[in-house]
XYZ file of C-alpha atoms in Angstrom:
615
model
C -0.961 -22.430 43.009
C -0.253 -26.011 41.993
C 1.844 -26.794 38.915
C 0.303 -29.248 36.433
C 2.569 -32.251 35.910
C 4.276 -32.237 32.510
C 3.462 -28.565 31.860
C 5.952 -26.356 33.770
C 4.155 -23.078 32.924
C 0.641 -24.387 33.687
C -0.804 -23.870 37.167
C -4.177 -24.488 38.777
C -5.706 -22.376 41.509
C -9.235 -22.838 42.877
C -10.085 -24.920 39.832
C -9.042 -22.239 37.297
C -5.971 -22.701 35.130
C -3.231 -20.081 34.715
C -0.074 -19.526 32.732
C 2.737 -18.552 35.117
C 6.132 -17.785 33.610
C 9.413 -16.323 34.865
C 10.213 -12.904 33.394
C 13.598 -13.005 31.604
C 16.527 -11.187 33.181
C 16.737 -7.552 32.207
C 12.982 -7.191 31.591
C 11.859 -6.863 35.201
C 11.555 -3.066 34.887
C 9.017 -3.491 32.091
C 6.824 -5.485 34.519
C 7.093 -3.251 37.608
C 9.998 -5.245 39.044
C 8.104 -8.561 39.152
C 9.970 -11.840 38.706
C 6.996 -13.790 37.295
C 3.971 -12.991 35.178
C 0.612 -14.720 35.568
C -2.187 -14.840 32.982
C -5.556 -16.547 33.411
C -6.439 -19.098 30.719
C -10.128 -18.498 31.563
C -11.111 -22.148 31.837
C -11.608 -24.814 34.500
C -11.211 -27.613 31.967
C -7.713 -29.138 31.975
C -7.810 -30.295 28.344
C -8.948 -26.859 27.152
C -6.286 -25.208 29.347
C -3.532 -27.261 27.705
C -4.845 -26.198 24.268
C -4.783 -22.528 25.232
C -1.420 -22.751 26.976
C 0.667 -23.010 23.789
C -0.948 -19.974 22.138
C -0.512 -17.888 25.287
C 3.126 -18.970 25.597
C 3.810 -17.806 22.033
C 2.093 -14.460 22.657
C 4.019 -13.947 25.891
C 7.337 -14.855 24.238
C 6.591 -12.296 21.512
C 5.742 -9.722 24.185
C 9.011 -10.442 25.999
C 10.868 -10.075 22.708
C 9.206 -6.749 21.929
C 9.984 -5.398 25.398
C 13.512 -6.746 25.178
C 14.124 -4.836 21.960
C 12.325 -1.677 23.078
C 14.706 -1.392 25.997
C 17.748 -1.506 23.722
C 19.403 1.872 23.346
C 22.802 0.561 22.297
C 24.004 -1.477 19.359
C 27.261 -3.349 18.892
C 29.250 -3.179 15.656
C 28.437 -6.850 15.003
C 24.693 -6.245 15.407
C 24.884 -3.117 13.249
C 26.647 -5.137 10.552
C 23.933 -7.811 10.656
C 21.191 -5.206 10.228
C 23.075 -3.512 7.375
C 23.693 -6.840 5.634
C 20.002 -7.729 5.972
C 19.155 -4.370 4.381
C 21.649 -5.038 1.579
C 20.233 -8.501 1.000
C 16.695 -7.084 0.656
C 17.858 -4.476 -1.877
C 19.656 -7.078 -3.981
C 16.781 -9.562 -3.882
C 14.365 -6.811 -4.927
C 16.673 -5.836 -7.797
C 16.916 -9.442 -8.998
C 13.128 -9.795 -8.890
C 12.802 -6.638 -10.996
C 15.288 -8.003 -13.532
C 13.582 -11.383 -13.723
C 10.064 -9.967 -13.942
C 10.929 -7.045 -16.237
C 9.137 -4.775 -13.791
C 10.231 -1.270 -14.843
C 7.050 -0.779 -16.921
C 9.004 0.803 -19.767
C 6.509 -0.216 -22.426
C 3.481 1.399 -20.776
C 5.402 4.591 -19.958
C 6.852 4.757 -23.478
C 3.426 4.300 -25.089
C 1.849 6.842 -22.753
C 4.423 9.557 -23.431
C 4.366 8.868 -27.170
C 0.548 9.145 -27.238
C 0.618 12.374 -25.215
C 3.182 13.996 -27.502
C 1.262 12.895 -30.568
C -2.018 14.180 -29.140
C -0.405 17.514 -28.312
C 1.113 17.621 -31.841
C 4.574 18.157 -30.386
C 7.429 17.126 -32.727
C 9.626 14.562 -31.063
C 12.377 12.032 -31.625
C 12.550 8.668 -29.914
C 15.989 7.760 -28.582
C 15.248 4.046 -28.651
C 13.638 1.742 -31.170
C 10.541 -0.140 -30.084
C 12.609 -3.343 -30.127
C 14.993 -1.804 -27.571
C 12.115 -0.889 -25.269
C 10.154 -4.144 -25.414
C 11.689 -7.318 -23.948
C 10.135 -10.766 -24.212
C 11.764 -11.739 -20.935
C 13.445 -9.669 -18.231
C 14.559 -6.096 -18.885
C 14.818 -4.221 -22.167
C 17.904 -2.360 -23.414
C 16.370 0.889 -22.203
C 15.683 -0.565 -18.742
C 19.289 -1.669 -18.322
C 20.467 1.736 -19.517
C 18.306 3.408 -16.873
C 19.718 1.144 -14.160
C 23.253 1.980 -15.273
C 22.487 5.697 -15.186
C 21.046 5.379 -11.669
C 24.121 3.588 -10.343
C 26.527 5.946 -12.113
C 24.704 8.844 -10.467
C 24.674 7.602 -6.854
C 27.903 5.555 -6.715
C 30.341 8.539 -6.614
C 28.220 10.264 -3.970
C 28.253 7.327 -1.543
C 31.916 6.486 -2.213
C 32.880 10.056 -1.384
C 30.689 9.919 1.727
C 32.434 6.705 2.782
C 35.852 8.265 2.212
C 34.891 11.267 4.357
C 32.843 9.172 6.813
C 29.908 11.487 6.115
C 27.312 9.522 8.084
C 24.604 12.048 7.255
C 24.416 10.509 3.772
C 22.487 7.548 5.228
C 20.721 9.257 8.150
C 17.236 8.573 6.737
C 18.040 4.883 6.313
C 19.420 4.709 9.874
C 16.229 6.216 11.288
C 14.026 3.903 9.206
C 15.902 0.736 10.200
C 16.016 1.821 13.849
C 12.233 1.962 13.800
C 11.928 -1.416 12.064
C 14.227 -3.069 14.621
C 12.692 -1.241 17.614
C 15.890 0.579 18.513
C 16.168 3.916 20.318
C 19.404 5.330 18.965
C 19.836 9.073 19.565
C 21.423 10.773 16.576
C 25.184 10.874 17.085
C 25.227 8.160 19.758
C 27.714 5.296 19.473
C 24.973 2.891 18.372
C 23.628 5.331 15.786
C 27.107 5.912 14.364
C 27.873 2.179 14.304
C 24.723 1.484 12.288
C 25.361 4.471 9.991
C 28.921 3.323 9.250
C 27.799 -0.210 8.427
C 24.930 1.082 6.282
C 27.272 3.391 4.393
C 29.577 0.452 3.649
C 26.603 -1.722 2.639
C 25.322 1.013 0.307
C 28.691 1.289 -1.447
C 28.742 -2.506 -1.638
C 25.289 -2.380 -3.232
C 26.499 0.120 -5.854
C 29.499 -2.084 -6.708
C 27.346 -5.206 -7.060
C 24.772 -3.331 -9.141
C 27.548 -2.111 -11.424
C 28.716 -5.705 -11.946
C 25.167 -6.898 -12.555
C 24.609 -4.163 -15.116
C 27.771 -5.335 -16.897
C 26.427 -8.900 -16.999
C 28.938 -10.310 -14.529
C 27.940 -13.298 -12.398
C 26.710 -12.493 -8.932
C 26.983 -15.096 -6.191
C 26.556 -12.604 -3.358
C 23.130 -13.592 -2.044
C 23.628 -17.357 -2.148
C 26.944 -17.042 -0.296
C 25.586 -14.872 2.497
C 25.068 -16.508 5.915
C 21.583 -16.443 7.488
C 20.840 -13.009 8.897
C 20.087 -12.665 12.580
C 18.988 -9.672 14.605
C 18.798 -9.133 18.356
C 15.013 -9.485 18.196
C 15.090 -12.725 16.198
C 17.854 -14.221 18.343
C 15.836 -13.546 21.478
C 12.701 -15.107 20.023
C 14.488 -18.193 18.775
C 15.911 -18.779 22.243
C 12.360 -19.430 23.409
C 11.551 -22.033 20.752
C 12.101 -25.765 20.545
C 14.827 -27.542 18.539
C 13.624 -29.648 15.620
C 14.987 -33.018 14.502
C 18.047 -31.315 13.038
C 18.778 -29.237 16.119
C 17.487 -26.033 14.499
C 15.595 -23.749 16.860
C 12.159 -22.739 15.657
C 9.850 -19.959 16.786
C 7.028 -22.357 17.690
C 4.341 -20.270 15.960
C 1.783 -21.906 13.686
C 0.153 -20.292 10.670
C -3.098 -19.962 12.612
C -1.311 -18.163 15.450
C 0.496 -15.878 13.007
C -2.816 -14.910 11.411
C -4.307 -14.176 14.848
C -1.263 -12.101 15.841
C -1.412 -10.183 12.560
C -5.119 -9.418 12.941
C -4.608 -8.121 16.477
C -1.514 -6.061 15.630
C -2.371 -2.540 16.877
C -0.134 -0.922 14.259
C -2.036 -2.465 11.345
C -4.502 -0.360 9.373
C -6.843 -2.064 6.929
C -10.205 -1.284 5.373
C -13.173 -3.620 5.611
C -12.633 -4.519 1.956
C -9.000 -5.474 2.601
C -10.004 -7.553 5.618
C -12.506 -9.474 3.480
C -9.784 -10.176 0.926
C -7.582 -11.416 3.753
C -10.269 -13.818 4.967
C -10.496 -15.347 1.478
C -6.711 -15.680 1.365
C -6.508 -17.193 4.859
C -9.039 -19.899 3.914
C -7.026 -20.822 0.826
C -3.767 -20.872 2.792
C -5.371 -23.176 5.356
C -6.494 -25.559 2.591
C -3.159 -25.523 0.765
C -0.597 -25.154 3.581
C -2.483 -26.011 6.757
C -3.102 -23.739 9.720
C -1.151 -25.948 12.129
C 2.094 -25.850 10.160
C 4.902 -23.920 11.845
C 5.535 -20.681 9.966
C 9.297 -21.171 9.832
C 8.710 -24.534 8.118
C 6.614 -23.014 5.315
C 8.629 -23.114 2.101
C 8.743 -21.076 -1.084
C 7.085 -24.032 -2.805
C 4.135 -23.784 -0.371
C 3.633 -20.164 -1.401
C 3.856 -21.116 -5.083
C 1.102 -23.687 -4.539
C -1.103 -20.964 -3.044
C -0.391 -18.804 -6.098
C -1.258 -21.658 -8.474
C -4.566 -22.252 -6.689
C -5.401 -18.538 -6.858
C -4.755 -18.517 -10.615
C -7.275 -21.350 -11.059
C -9.890 -20.011 -8.625
C -13.154 -18.808 -10.239
C -14.703 -15.430 -9.544
C -17.201 -15.292 -6.645
C -15.999 -18.709 -5.478
C -17.312 -18.381 -1.914
C -20.840 -17.582 -3.114
C -20.822 -20.248 -5.836
C -19.311 -23.076 -3.800
C -19.984 -22.546 -0.078
C -18.341 -25.133 2.143
C -16.006 -26.434 -0.579
C -12.230 -26.515 -0.135
C -9.966 -24.483 -2.402
C -8.876 -27.548 -4.373
C -12.480 -28.739 -4.762
C -13.487 -25.294 -6.034
C -10.674 -25.346 -8.604
C -11.752 -28.767 -9.893
C -15.408 -27.704 -10.165
C -14.422 -24.503 -11.967
C -12.346 -26.495 -14.439
C -15.204 -28.931 -15.107
C -17.682 -26.103 -15.739
C -15.306 -23.853 -17.682
C -15.787 -20.893 -15.335
C -13.885 -17.630 -15.626
C -11.013 -17.410 -13.157
C -9.723 -14.475 -11.135
C -8.116 -11.636 -13.046
C -4.292 -11.644 -12.721
C -4.503 -8.229 -11.050
C -6.793 -9.681 -8.360
C -4.432 -12.619 -7.900
C -1.561 -10.176 -7.411
C -3.528 -8.276 -4.762
C -3.976 -11.530 -2.809
C -0.286 -12.384 -3.247
C 0.674 -8.944 -1.937
C -1.527 -9.550 1.113
C 0.226 -12.881 1.712
C 3.597 -11.158 1.416
C 2.462 -8.469 3.888
C 1.513 -11.187 6.385
C 4.967 -12.752 6.195
C 6.714 -9.398 6.184
C 5.059 -8.929 9.574
C 6.315 -12.397 10.581
C 9.830 -11.423 9.496
C 9.743 -8.123 11.377
C 8.508 -9.838 14.534
C 11.193 -12.525 14.275
C 8.861 -15.482 13.664
C 10.634 -16.268 10.372
C 14.136 -15.421 9.185
C 13.085 -14.268 5.717
C 9.855 -13.375 3.919
C 9.645 -16.173 1.345
C 6.226 -14.982 0.139
C 7.758 -11.912 -1.495
C 8.068 -11.552 -5.277
C 5.471 -14.081 -6.475
C 3.344 -11.786 -8.596
C 2.113 -12.948 -11.984
C 2.155 -11.102 -15.285
C -0.903 -8.917 -15.805
C -0.173 -8.103 -19.430
C -0.962 -4.438 -19.737
C -2.459 -3.432 -16.402
C -5.889 -1.846 -16.331
C -4.448 1.269 -14.708
C -1.935 1.532 -17.572
C -4.692 1.144 -20.172
C -6.631 4.093 -18.779
C -6.399 7.107 -21.014
C -6.911 10.793 -20.479
C -10.100 12.383 -21.775
C -9.754 14.384 -24.980
C -11.281 17.863 -25.256
C -14.052 16.314 -27.358
C -14.722 13.806 -24.553
C -14.915 16.603 -21.975
C -17.282 18.656 -24.122
C -19.550 15.617 -24.499
C -19.535 15.056 -20.730
C -20.296 18.662 -19.775
C -22.928 19.197 -22.460
C -25.007 16.301 -21.108
C -28.517 17.095 -19.798
C -27.183 16.857 -16.233
C -25.305 20.123 -16.940
C -27.591 21.812 -19.477
C -30.969 20.870 -17.999
C -32.505 17.509 -17.092
C -35.651 16.047 -15.580
C -33.827 15.299 -12.279
C -30.394 14.122 -11.134
C -31.553 10.601 -10.307
C -33.273 8.331 -12.858
C -33.942 11.312 -15.125
C -30.378 12.642 -15.296
C -30.035 11.803 -19.016
C -33.484 13.111 -20.017
C -33.550 16.765 -21.173
C -35.569 18.973 -18.877
C -35.704 22.328 -17.104
C -33.612 21.502 -14.030
C -29.894 21.943 -13.302
C -29.485 20.294 -9.906
C -26.161 21.122 -8.298
C -25.462 18.185 -6.016
C -22.930 15.337 -5.961
C -23.468 14.012 -9.479
C -23.102 17.529 -10.838
C -20.050 18.636 -8.835
C -17.926 15.496 -8.500
C -16.841 15.302 -12.192
C -16.084 19.047 -12.194
C -14.020 18.757 -9.005
C -12.097 15.828 -10.494
C -11.385 17.798 -13.681
C -10.050 20.901 -11.903
C -8.276 19.236 -8.942
C -7.308 15.747 -10.133
C -8.858 14.279 -6.982
C -9.670 10.579 -6.897
C -13.328 9.559 -7.049
C -13.325 8.399 -3.427
C -11.704 11.646 -2.289
C -14.416 13.685 -4.043
C -17.370 11.657 -2.787
C -16.281 11.608 0.858
C -15.668 15.363 1.217
C -16.982 16.918 4.396
C -18.430 20.424 4.454
C -15.528 21.458 6.687
C -12.930 20.240 4.155
C -13.351 23.381 2.043
C -11.771 26.366 3.772
C -9.557 29.400 3.329
C -5.840 28.900 4.003
C -3.865 32.148 4.082
C -6.622 33.805 2.062
C -6.754 31.025 -0.559
C -9.801 28.780 -0.926
C -8.605 25.174 -0.684
C -9.912 21.628 -0.491
C -8.259 19.712 2.343
C -7.895 15.995 1.635
C -7.280 13.966 4.781
C -8.760 11.314 7.041
C -9.272 13.885 9.804
C -12.901 14.403 10.774
C -14.712 16.912 12.950
C -16.506 15.412 15.921
C -17.629 11.840 16.519
C -20.739 9.722 16.250
C -20.559 9.499 12.486
C -22.061 6.808 10.291
C -19.657 4.465 8.483
C -20.238 6.385 5.240
C -19.104 9.617 6.924
C -15.658 8.209 7.710
C -12.935 9.204 5.263
C -10.231 7.074 3.698
C -7.026 8.177 1.989
C -5.269 5.817 -0.437
C -1.670 6.627 0.537
C 0.255 8.775 2.994
C 1.068 11.076 0.079
C -2.693 11.531 -0.444
C -2.906 13.762 2.640
C -2.741 17.240 1.083
C -4.613 20.426 0.278
C -5.455 21.675 -3.199
C -6.204 25.342 -3.960
C -9.489 25.721 -5.828
C -9.033 26.784 -9.459
C -10.671 30.085 -10.393
C -12.770 28.293 -13.045
C -14.322 26.088 -10.369
C -15.015 29.168 -8.246
C -16.691 30.856 -11.251
C -18.921 27.812 -11.610
C -20.219 28.509 -8.091
C -18.517 25.747 -6.144
C -17.456 27.899 -3.174
C -20.945 29.443 -2.992
C -22.405 25.925 -2.964
C -20.065 24.938 -0.122
C -20.934 28.015 1.952
C -24.629 27.148 1.686
C -23.934 23.536 2.681
C -21.895 24.689 5.686
C -25.014 26.381 7.064
C -26.665 22.954 7.426
C -25.974 20.317 10.087
C -24.818 17.765 7.507
C -21.320 16.329 7.885
C -20.780 15.379 4.260
C -20.752 17.865 1.416
C -22.725 15.496 -0.816
C -24.970 13.902 1.779
C -27.310 12.398 -0.836
C -24.617 10.047 -2.170
C -25.053 6.518 -0.854
C -22.408 4.007 0.189
C -22.079 0.403 -0.923
C -22.473 -2.508 1.481
C -18.721 -2.248 2.128
C -19.023 1.392 3.164
C -17.493 3.058 0.083
C -19.288 6.080 -1.398
C -17.234 5.767 -4.578
C -18.615 2.292 -5.389
C -22.163 3.420 -6.158
C -21.004 6.585 -7.912
C -18.694 4.522 -10.123
C -21.542 2.157 -11.009
C -23.637 5.155 -12.070
C -20.850 6.880 -14.014
C -18.876 4.044 -15.689
C -20.389 1.647 -18.202
C -21.929 1.329 -21.624
C -25.436 2.118 -20.363
C -24.282 4.514 -17.655
C -23.453 8.231 -17.746
C -20.236 7.921 -19.789
C -21.803 5.452 -22.190
C -24.834 7.655 -22.769
C -22.639 10.596 -23.801
C -20.580 8.363 -26.110
C -17.307 8.523 -24.182
C -17.034 5.289 -22.204
C -14.507 2.709 -23.331
C -13.910 -0.332 -21.148
C -10.701 -0.073 -19.075
C -9.644 3.033 -21.027
C -12.170 5.840 -20.617
C -13.522 5.764 -17.054
C -13.928 8.233 -14.188
C -10.247 7.849 -13.289
C -9.441 9.328 -16.704
C -10.120 12.739 -15.125
C -7.008 12.178 -13.010
C -4.928 11.317 -16.077
C -6.334 14.375 -17.846
C -5.382 16.598 -14.912
C -1.865 15.218 -14.717
C -1.356 15.782 -18.451
C -2.651 19.340 -18.067
C -0.137 20.024 -15.284
C 2.671 18.656 -17.442
C 1.635 20.776 -20.440
C 1.469 23.820 -18.125
C 5.120 23.273 -17.208
C 4.588 22.520 -13.520
C 7.545 20.951 -11.718
C 7.491 17.319 -10.672
C 7.296 18.189 -6.966
C 4.355 20.536 -7.528
C 2.573 17.883 -9.600
C 3.029 15.359 -6.823
C 1.968 17.822 -4.137
C -1.240 18.788 -5.943
C -2.137 15.275 -7.061
C -1.109 13.310 -3.998
C 1.087 10.963 -6.010
C 3.676 8.976 -4.091
C 7.295 9.516 -5.040
C 8.221 5.989 -4.015
C 10.663 7.417 -1.455
C 10.479 6.876 2.278
C 9.728 10.589 2.604
C 6.544 11.438 0.754
C 5.779 14.711 2.502
C 7.294 16.626 -0.388
C 4.431 19.123 -0.667
C 4.025 19.908 3.009
C 6.122 23.097 2.909
C 4.646 24.553 -0.284
C 2.404 27.488 0.618
C -1.221 27.753 -0.435
C -0.430 30.992 -2.284
C 2.380 29.344 -4.264
C 0.253 26.301 -5.135
C -2.605 28.603 -6.163
C -0.277 30.385 -8.599
C 0.751 27.014 -10.017
C -2.754 25.619 -10.361
C -3.940 28.729 -12.207
C -1.518 27.824 -15.020
C -3.662 24.773 -15.778
C -6.230 25.055 -18.548
C -8.100 23.021 -21.158
C -8.006 24.807 -24.502
C -11.213 24.246 -26.447
C -13.281 23.210 -23.427
C -16.812 24.639 -23.505
C -18.892 24.653 -20.339
C -22.335 25.895 -21.446
C -24.893 27.274 -18.998
C -22.681 26.647 -15.982
C -22.578 30.177 -14.629
């Protein structure tokens, strides 16, 4: 092959251009002992080959870096300290963002508990005045008190562990960070112990700093810390080019980062999320520029993206095809159009942060500067949602759909002789007696209802039987904690649900409610929600619907309240409802037996609920 002058990695052979690069020392085993690696650029055009060369070089450098780190099974004390200090920095930055944003949601929790106690007619005293719970800026008195209690609880534990060198106190954190930094450190090895010791010291340091912050003392810790490096980042930066100031950069542009993120095999995203990403990527290109190097993108660049999002109208792509983000904003301002809801803006900002978290993990940037840009949503829609009252439930289940209607389609609200037990009939009942999310109910497969140790259960997972399914047959679970099984309440069995399932299992249908249709984006819950929620929809016709407050998801709030009133423990509530604990380990319900959970779920009831003609 002949090298192309001026491009040391570019070669031409028989008219086709190739990238040919020496494999770094120590990585030969990962490439079958070869000294060089060759990749075709799939073009005979020199100009096009030069264009493709840079992108392929970046990809290959990232591949070398990944293989370099994968091969590491040891860790020096210095490297362990750098990882621990990076972990400490992240914790402290997150804490400061919480303090600045007032993000403990005390007001919504306080109001929710107060309303529940009042509704249940339970006498209660409030330990804080409303003024102490509500803060105009930052945290309230109650929030700070909670932070102090947290630190006072964990500080003695970690200090004692440090004194005894009890490395098991941070074993979960060691395993998590080993995975993040692509390290293979057997438990008890020198590298594992080095990282555990440094993490234990960093955790005690965190407790001490938190204690000072809670006392209102000045904290200069973050600003005084040197830039954090890791073995992976150091290796990547060695492959970059120095800028005008002599600083080494990764050489990756925003466009290349987006491409790398999309092709990341470890990334899971729904079609809906991918569409949101495409909108965000277009705005970032307009505001920042796809050819800008990612390690030159500043916090101010991310703020400009946020400001554009706040001024962007709804359905902008459909209303203004071909217009840039700034042009769209100007047109929206001229016409007085409604802009995106703050919650939607925050979703896009979280996606941007996820993109640069990936860049940070891969070593393309030193720090994720896109983190912590969310805007105030006022009282979030999810916080405004209320549980159904007994009167609401009686209105819902005395509707013609349950007492007799013309049919379960257009005639569901018209009294008639038919009680048609299909999706529209069963889904609200399942949600009431299991607390399952709407999407989880709609996507149930016939095989998801089964006996476990003699107990009839609904299994909620993304696992499917067989292949060749339509898009609507594929299941989605919101969080890792959502993977669970829920014993079927005796009341639901009395209503004939298990009998219905057994009949459905005799058919060749995959889905339990095969008549339910999916939206264009593939979600069965979308169309069901449109039928159920709204002033002129099912809930509105029975006089229950209230915008943002009384919706299908209120079944889930109702179920959680019922579990609380029944005296179920927090772990059981989480196991049955699939709620995340916020911890790294969310498999808290995996060891609870079906028999035990059945005993717990039978404690749940709704006093005053009347289900006429449902036998």
